[in-house]
Coordinates of C-alpha atoms and ligand atoms in Angstrom, one line a residue:
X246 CA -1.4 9.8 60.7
X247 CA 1.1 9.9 57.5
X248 CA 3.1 13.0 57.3
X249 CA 1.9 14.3 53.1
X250 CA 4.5 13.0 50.6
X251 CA 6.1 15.0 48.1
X252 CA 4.2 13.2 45.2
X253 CA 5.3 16.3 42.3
X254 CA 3.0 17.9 41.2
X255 CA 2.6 17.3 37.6
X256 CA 1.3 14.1 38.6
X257 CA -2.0 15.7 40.0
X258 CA -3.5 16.4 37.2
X259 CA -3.2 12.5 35.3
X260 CA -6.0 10.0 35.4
X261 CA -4.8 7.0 36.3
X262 CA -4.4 4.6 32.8
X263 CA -7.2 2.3 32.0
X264 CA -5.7 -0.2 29.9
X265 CA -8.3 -1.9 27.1
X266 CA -9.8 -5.1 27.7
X267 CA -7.0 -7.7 26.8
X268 CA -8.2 -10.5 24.9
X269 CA -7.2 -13.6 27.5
X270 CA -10.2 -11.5 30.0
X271 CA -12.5 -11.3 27.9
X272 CA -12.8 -15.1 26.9
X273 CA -12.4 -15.6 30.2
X274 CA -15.1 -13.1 31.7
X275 CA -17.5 -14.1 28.9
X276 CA -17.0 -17.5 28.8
X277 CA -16.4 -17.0 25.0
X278 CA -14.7 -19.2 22.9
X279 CA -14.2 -17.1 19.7
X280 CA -13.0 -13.2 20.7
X281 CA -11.7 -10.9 18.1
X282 CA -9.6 -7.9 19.6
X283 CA -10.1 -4.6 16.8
X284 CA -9.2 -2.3 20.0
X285 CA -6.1 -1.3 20.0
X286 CA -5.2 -1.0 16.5
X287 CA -2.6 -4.0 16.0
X288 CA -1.2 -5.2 13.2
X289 CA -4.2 -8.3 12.6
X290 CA -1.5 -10.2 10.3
X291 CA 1.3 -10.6 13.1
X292 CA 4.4 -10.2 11.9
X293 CA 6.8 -11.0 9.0
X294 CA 8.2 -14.7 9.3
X295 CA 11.4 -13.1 9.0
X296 CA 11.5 -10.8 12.3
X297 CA 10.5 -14.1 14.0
X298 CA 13.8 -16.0 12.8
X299 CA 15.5 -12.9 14.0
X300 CA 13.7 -12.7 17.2
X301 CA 14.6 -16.4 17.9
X302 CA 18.1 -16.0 17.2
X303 CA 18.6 -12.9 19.6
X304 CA 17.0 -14.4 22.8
X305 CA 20.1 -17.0 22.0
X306 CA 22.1 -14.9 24.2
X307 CA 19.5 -12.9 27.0
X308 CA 22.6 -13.2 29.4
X309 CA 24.5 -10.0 27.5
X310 CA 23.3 -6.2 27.5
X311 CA 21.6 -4.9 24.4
X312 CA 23.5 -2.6 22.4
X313 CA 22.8 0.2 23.9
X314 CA 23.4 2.1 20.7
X315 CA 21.0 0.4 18.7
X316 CA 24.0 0.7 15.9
X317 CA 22.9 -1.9 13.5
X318 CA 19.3 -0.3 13.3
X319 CA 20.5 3.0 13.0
X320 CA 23.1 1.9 10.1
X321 CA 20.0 0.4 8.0
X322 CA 17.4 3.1 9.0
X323 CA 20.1 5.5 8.1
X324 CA 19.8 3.4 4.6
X325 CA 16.9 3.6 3.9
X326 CA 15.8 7.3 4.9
X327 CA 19.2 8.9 3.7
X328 CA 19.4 10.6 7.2
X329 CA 22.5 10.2 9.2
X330 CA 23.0 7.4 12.2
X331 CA 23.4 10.2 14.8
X332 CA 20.1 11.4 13.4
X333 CA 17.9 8.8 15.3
X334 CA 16.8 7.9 18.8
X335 CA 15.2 4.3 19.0
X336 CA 12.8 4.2 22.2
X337 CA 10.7 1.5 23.5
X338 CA 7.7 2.3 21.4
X339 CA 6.6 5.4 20.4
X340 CA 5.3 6.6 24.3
X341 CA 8.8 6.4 25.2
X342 CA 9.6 8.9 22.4
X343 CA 6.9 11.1 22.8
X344 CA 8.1 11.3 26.7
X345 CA 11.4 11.8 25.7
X346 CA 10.4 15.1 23.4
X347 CA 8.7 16.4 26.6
X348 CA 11.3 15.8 29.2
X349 CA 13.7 17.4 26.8
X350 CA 11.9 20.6 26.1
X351 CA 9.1 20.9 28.3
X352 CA 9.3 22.5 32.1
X353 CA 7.3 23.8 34.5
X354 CA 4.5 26.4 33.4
X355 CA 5.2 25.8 29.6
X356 CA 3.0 25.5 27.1
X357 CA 2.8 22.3 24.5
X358 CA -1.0 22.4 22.0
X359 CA -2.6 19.4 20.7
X360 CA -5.2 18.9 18.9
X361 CA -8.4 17.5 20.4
X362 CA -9.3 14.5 20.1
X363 CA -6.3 13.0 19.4
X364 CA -3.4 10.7 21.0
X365 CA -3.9 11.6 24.4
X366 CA -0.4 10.5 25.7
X367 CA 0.7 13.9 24.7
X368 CA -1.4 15.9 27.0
X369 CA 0.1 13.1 29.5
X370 CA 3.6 14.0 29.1
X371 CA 3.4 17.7 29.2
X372 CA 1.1 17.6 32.8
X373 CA 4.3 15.4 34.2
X374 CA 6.9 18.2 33.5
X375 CA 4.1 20.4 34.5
X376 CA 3.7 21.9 31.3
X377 CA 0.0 23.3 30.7
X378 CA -1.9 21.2 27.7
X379 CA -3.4 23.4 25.3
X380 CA -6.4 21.6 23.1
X381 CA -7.3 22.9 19.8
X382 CA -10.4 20.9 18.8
X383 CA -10.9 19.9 15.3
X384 CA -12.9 21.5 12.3
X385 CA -14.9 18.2 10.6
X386 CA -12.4 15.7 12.2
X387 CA -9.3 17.5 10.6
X388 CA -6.6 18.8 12.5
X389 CA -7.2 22.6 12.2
X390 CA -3.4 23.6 11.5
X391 CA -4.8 27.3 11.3
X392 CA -6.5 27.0 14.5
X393 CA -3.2 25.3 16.2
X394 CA -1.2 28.7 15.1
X395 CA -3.5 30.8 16.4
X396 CA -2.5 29.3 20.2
X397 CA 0.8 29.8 20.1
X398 CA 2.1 32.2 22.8
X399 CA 5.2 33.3 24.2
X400 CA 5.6 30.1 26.5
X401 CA 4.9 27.5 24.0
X402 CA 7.3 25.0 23.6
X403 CA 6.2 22.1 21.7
X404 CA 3.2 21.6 19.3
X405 CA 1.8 17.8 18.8
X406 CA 1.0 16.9 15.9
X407 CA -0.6 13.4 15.5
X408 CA -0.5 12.5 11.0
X409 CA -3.0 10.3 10.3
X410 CA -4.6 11.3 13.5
X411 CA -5.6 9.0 15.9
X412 CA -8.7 8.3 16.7
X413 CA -9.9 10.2 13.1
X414 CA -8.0 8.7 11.0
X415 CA -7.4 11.9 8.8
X416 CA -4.3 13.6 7.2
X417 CA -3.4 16.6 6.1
X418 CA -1.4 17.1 3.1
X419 CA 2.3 18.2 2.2
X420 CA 1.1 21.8 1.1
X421 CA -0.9 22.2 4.8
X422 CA 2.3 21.3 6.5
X423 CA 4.6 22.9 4.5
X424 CA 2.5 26.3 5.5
X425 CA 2.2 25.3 8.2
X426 CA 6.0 24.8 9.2
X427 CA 6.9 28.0 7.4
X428 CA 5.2 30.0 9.6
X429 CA 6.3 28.8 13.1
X430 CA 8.7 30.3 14.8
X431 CA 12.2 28.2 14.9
X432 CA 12.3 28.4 18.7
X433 CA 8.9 25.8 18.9
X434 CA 9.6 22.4 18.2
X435 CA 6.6 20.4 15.9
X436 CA 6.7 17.0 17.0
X437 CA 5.2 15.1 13.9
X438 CA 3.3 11.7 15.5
X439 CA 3.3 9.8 12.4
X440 CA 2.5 6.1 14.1
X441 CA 0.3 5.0 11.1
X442 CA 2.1 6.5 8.1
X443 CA 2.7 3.2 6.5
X444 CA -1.2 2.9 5.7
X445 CA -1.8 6.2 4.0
X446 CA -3.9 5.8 0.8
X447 CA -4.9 9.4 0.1
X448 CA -2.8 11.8 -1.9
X449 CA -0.4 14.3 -0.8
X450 CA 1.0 12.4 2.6
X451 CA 4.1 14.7 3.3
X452 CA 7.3 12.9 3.5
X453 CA 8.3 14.9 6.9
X454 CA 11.9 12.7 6.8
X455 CA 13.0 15.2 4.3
X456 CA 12.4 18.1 6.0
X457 CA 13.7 17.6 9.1
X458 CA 17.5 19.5 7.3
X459 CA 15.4 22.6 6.3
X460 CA 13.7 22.7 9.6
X461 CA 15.5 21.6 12.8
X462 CA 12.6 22.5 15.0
X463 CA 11.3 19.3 13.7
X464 CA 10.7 15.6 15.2
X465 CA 9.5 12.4 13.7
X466 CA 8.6 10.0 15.9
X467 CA 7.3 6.4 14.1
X468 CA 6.8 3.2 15.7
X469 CA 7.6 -0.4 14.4
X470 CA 4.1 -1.3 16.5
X471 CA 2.0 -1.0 13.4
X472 CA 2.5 -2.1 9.9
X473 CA 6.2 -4.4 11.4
X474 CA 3.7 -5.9 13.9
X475 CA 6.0 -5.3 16.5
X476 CA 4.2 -4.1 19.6
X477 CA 4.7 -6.5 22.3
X478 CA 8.7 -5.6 22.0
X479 CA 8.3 -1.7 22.4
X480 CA 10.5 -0.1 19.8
X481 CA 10.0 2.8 17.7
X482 CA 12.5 5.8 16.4
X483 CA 12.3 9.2 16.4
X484 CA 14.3 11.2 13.6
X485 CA 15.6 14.5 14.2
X486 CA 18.2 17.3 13.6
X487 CA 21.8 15.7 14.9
X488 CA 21.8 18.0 17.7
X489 CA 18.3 17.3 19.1
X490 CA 18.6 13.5 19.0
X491 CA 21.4 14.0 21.3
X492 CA 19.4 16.1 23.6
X493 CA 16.9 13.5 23.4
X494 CA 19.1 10.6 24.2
X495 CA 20.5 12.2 27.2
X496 CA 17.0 11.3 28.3
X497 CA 17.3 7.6 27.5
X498 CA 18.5 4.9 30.5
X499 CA 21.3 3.3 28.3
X500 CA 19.5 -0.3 27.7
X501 CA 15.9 1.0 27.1
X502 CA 15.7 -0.9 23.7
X503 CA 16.0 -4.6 24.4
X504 CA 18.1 -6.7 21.8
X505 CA 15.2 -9.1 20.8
X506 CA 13.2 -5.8 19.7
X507 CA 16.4 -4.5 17.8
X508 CA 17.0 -7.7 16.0
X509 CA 13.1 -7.9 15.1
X510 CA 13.0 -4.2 13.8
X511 CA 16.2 -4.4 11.7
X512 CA 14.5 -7.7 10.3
X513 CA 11.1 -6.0 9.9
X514 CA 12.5 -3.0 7.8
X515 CA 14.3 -5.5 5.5
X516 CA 11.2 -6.8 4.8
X517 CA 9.0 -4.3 2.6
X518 CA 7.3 -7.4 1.1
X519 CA 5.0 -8.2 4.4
X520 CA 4.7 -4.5 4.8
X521 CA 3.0 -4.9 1.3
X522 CA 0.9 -7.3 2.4
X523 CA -0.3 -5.6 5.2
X524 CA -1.0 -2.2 3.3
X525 CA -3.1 -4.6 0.6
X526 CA -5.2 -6.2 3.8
X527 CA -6.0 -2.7 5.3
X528 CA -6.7 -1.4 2.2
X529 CA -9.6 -3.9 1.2
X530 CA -10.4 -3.8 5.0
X531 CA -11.5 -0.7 5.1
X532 CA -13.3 -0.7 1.4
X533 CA -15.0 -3.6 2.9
X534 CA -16.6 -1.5 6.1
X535 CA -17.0 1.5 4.4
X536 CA -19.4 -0.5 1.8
X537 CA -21.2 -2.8 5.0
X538 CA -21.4 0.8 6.9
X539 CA -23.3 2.5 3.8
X540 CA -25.5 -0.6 3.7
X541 CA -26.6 0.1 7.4
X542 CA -26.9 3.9 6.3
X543 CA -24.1 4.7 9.2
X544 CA -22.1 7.4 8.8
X545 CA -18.1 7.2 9.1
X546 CA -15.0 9.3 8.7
X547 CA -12.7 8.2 5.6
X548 CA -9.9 6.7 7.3
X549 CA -6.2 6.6 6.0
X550 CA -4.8 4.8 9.4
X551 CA -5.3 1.5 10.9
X552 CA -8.8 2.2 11.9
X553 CA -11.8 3.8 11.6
X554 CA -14.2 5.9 13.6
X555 CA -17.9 5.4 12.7
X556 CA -20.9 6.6 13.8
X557 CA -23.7 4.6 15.4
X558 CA -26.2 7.0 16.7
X559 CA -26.2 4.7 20.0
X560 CA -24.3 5.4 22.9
X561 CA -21.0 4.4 22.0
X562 CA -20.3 2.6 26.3
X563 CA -23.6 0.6 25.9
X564 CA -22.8 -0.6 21.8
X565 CA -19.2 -1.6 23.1
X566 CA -20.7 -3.6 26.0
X567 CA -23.0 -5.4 23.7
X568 CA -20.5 -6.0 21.5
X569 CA -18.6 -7.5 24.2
X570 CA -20.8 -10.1 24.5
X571 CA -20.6 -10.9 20.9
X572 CA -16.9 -11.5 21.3
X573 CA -16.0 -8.1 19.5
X574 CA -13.2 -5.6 21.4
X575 CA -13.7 -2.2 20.2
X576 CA -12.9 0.9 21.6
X577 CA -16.1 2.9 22.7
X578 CA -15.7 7.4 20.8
X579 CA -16.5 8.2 24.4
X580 CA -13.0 8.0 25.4
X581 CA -12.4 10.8 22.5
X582 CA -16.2 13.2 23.2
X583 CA -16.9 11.4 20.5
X584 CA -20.2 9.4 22.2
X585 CA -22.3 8.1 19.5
X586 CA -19.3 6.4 17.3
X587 CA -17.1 3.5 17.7
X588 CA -13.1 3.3 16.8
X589 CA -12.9 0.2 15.2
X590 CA -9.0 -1.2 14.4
X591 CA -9.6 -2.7 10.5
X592 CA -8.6 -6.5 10.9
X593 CA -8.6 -9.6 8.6
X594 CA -10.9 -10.1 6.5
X595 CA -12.5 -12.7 8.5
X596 CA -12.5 -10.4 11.5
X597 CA -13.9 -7.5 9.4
X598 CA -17.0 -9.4 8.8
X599 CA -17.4 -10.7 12.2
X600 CA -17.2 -7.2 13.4
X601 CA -20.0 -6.1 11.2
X602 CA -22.3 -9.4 11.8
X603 CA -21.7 -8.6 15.5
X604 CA -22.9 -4.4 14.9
X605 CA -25.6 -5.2 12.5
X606 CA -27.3 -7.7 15.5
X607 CA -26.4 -5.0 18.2
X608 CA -28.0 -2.2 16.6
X609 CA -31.0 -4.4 15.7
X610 CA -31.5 -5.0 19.8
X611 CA -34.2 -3.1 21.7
X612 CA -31.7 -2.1 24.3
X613 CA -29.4 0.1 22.0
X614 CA -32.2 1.2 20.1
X615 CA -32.9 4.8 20.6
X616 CA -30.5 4.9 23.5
X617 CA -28.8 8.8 22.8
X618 CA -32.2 9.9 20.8
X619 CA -33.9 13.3 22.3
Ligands
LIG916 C1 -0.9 8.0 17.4 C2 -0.1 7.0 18.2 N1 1.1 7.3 18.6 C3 1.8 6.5 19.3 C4 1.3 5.3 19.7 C5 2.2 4.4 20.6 O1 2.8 3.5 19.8 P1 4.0 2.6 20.4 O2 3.5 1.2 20.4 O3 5.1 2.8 19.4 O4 4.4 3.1 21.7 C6 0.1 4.9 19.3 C7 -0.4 3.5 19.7 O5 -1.5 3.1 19.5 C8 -0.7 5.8 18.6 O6 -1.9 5.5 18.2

């Protein structure tokens, strides 16, 4: 018999990660030939032609460390944001970030709050430092800011934040924030998720970048995964006061951010005119479904992310099976408590209509018919 290992503790409480259905399985389990992917929320455009010449020219030299550093991307996000270079961490992707804000203020028997549902990495990161997870659902798929306050206690630590929230897709506003901020206490850090700013639409997004000076308990953490099309090379920043993003990257292992994934972000934030693009696309995308959803009389939350959460009435494990078969990747609510909708990621326009030929036949079938009535 094996003597017990000392597996720590705060990995007792994490289920092990499912990863989504990748695309190459599907077609291959299905024998389909046509599979759309509207899953995982990814940029359906690619990315610019621009990052790829960049991209191509740094895998010229694989044989020398990355700059470990990441000075180049720091000079031009620095640029562009009017926030100094020592100001930034640049992780692999935004999960590196959002691990790094919890191993640098999170320990045993603290307290971090989220709200619920939303990016579920978060609750993740605090259970490894063995921090407790508080969850503050939402009021009418909006983060309930008052409801968040009302948690705090003497051992909380951090507060997620998640703006647009993911799976919702809803915001809340520079004046909700700005209350918000003004009335936590210093000592708590706010760590502002903002993954799919790029695609707001709505009025009143607040630009958190400029008031990370007024209030140092602050973190932004964005990803180039999203509108730069960039997530297969892991790389996202987080901005902060000087003195935390030095905390933060005494987490980091030197080389975390490959060079190919520097090269392609500095090259992606050069180019706002395929980030334009991309807004356009997801901006008709998403007038598109929410006119075919009204047409099917299905109800759906206004999104100002990548995606959008609507609500089928069906149970959401069967619909996503059946749309399987259709060659449609979706992500089934259940994984939020959210049972009877789908998350669907807002694609080209071609894969837009697919989706909604594929949900229209679906819902017509006698097997989903019914299937969460009574
Ligand atoms: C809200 C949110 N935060 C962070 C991430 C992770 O992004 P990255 O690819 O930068 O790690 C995602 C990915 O989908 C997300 O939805």
């Amino acid at each position: 018999m094996c003597a017990a290992l000392p597996y720590k503790k705060g990995l007792h409480g994490i289920d092990p990660y499912i990863p989504g259905k990748r695309l190459e399985e599907v077609v291959q389990e299905l024998g389909l030939r046509k599979v759309i992917k509207l899953a995982s929320n990814e940029n359906p455009l690619g990315c610019s032609p621009r990052v790829k010449e960049a991209a191509a020219a740094a895998l010229q030299s694989p044989s020398r460390y990355p700059d470990g550093g990441s000075s180049e991307l720091k000079a031009e996000l620095s640029r562009q944001t009017g926030l100094r270079p020592q100001q930034f961490v640049i992780g692999a992707g935004s999960f590196e970030l959002i691990a790094f804000v919890a191993e640098t203020f999170i320990g045993p028997g603290d307290e971090a709050i989220m709200p619920e549902p939303s990016f579920s990495w978060y609750g993740t990161v605090t259970k490894l430092q063995e921090g407790r997870i508080i969850q503050v659902p939402l009021t009418e798929h909006r983060v309930d800011l008052d409801a968040v306050k009302r948690e705090i206690t003497d051992h909380t630590r951090v507060i997620w934040l998640c703006n647009p929230n993911n799976p919702t897709g809803t915001i809340f506003t520079h004046g909700e924030l700005s209350r918000f901020l003004k009335d936590i206490p210093p000592s708590i850090v706010v760590a502002m998720d903002e993954a799919y700013c790029d695609f707001v639409t709505g009025e009143g997004y607040p630009d958190t970048l400029d008031w990370i000076g007024q209030y140092p308990n602050l973190i932004v953490l964005r990803t180039f995964s999203k509108i730069y099309g960039l997530a297969s090379l892991r790389i996202g920043y987080a901005a902060a006061s000087e003195e935390t993003a030095d905390y933060m990257n005494r987490c980091r292992q030197i080389f975390n951010v490959n060079a190919v994934a520097q090269a392609s972000a500095l090259a992606g934030l050069k180019d706002a005119g395929f980030r334009e693009t991309v807004y356009e696309n997801n901006r008709q995308g998403k007038e598109y479904l929410y006119q075919a959803f009204e047409e099917q009389g299905l109800r759906y939350i206004p999104t100002e992310a990548s995606f959008i959460m609507v609500r089928t009435g069906q149970d959401s494990e069967t619909l996503y099976q059946q749309l399987l078969k259709e060659g449609v990747i979706i992500r089934p609510g259940a994984a939020y408590g959210m049972k009877e909708w789908l998350r669907v990621s807002i694609g080209t326009m071609e894969e837009n209509r697919l989706f909604i030929e594929a949900l229209r036949k679906v819902l017509k079938a006698p097997e989903a018919a019914g299937s969460l009535k009574g």
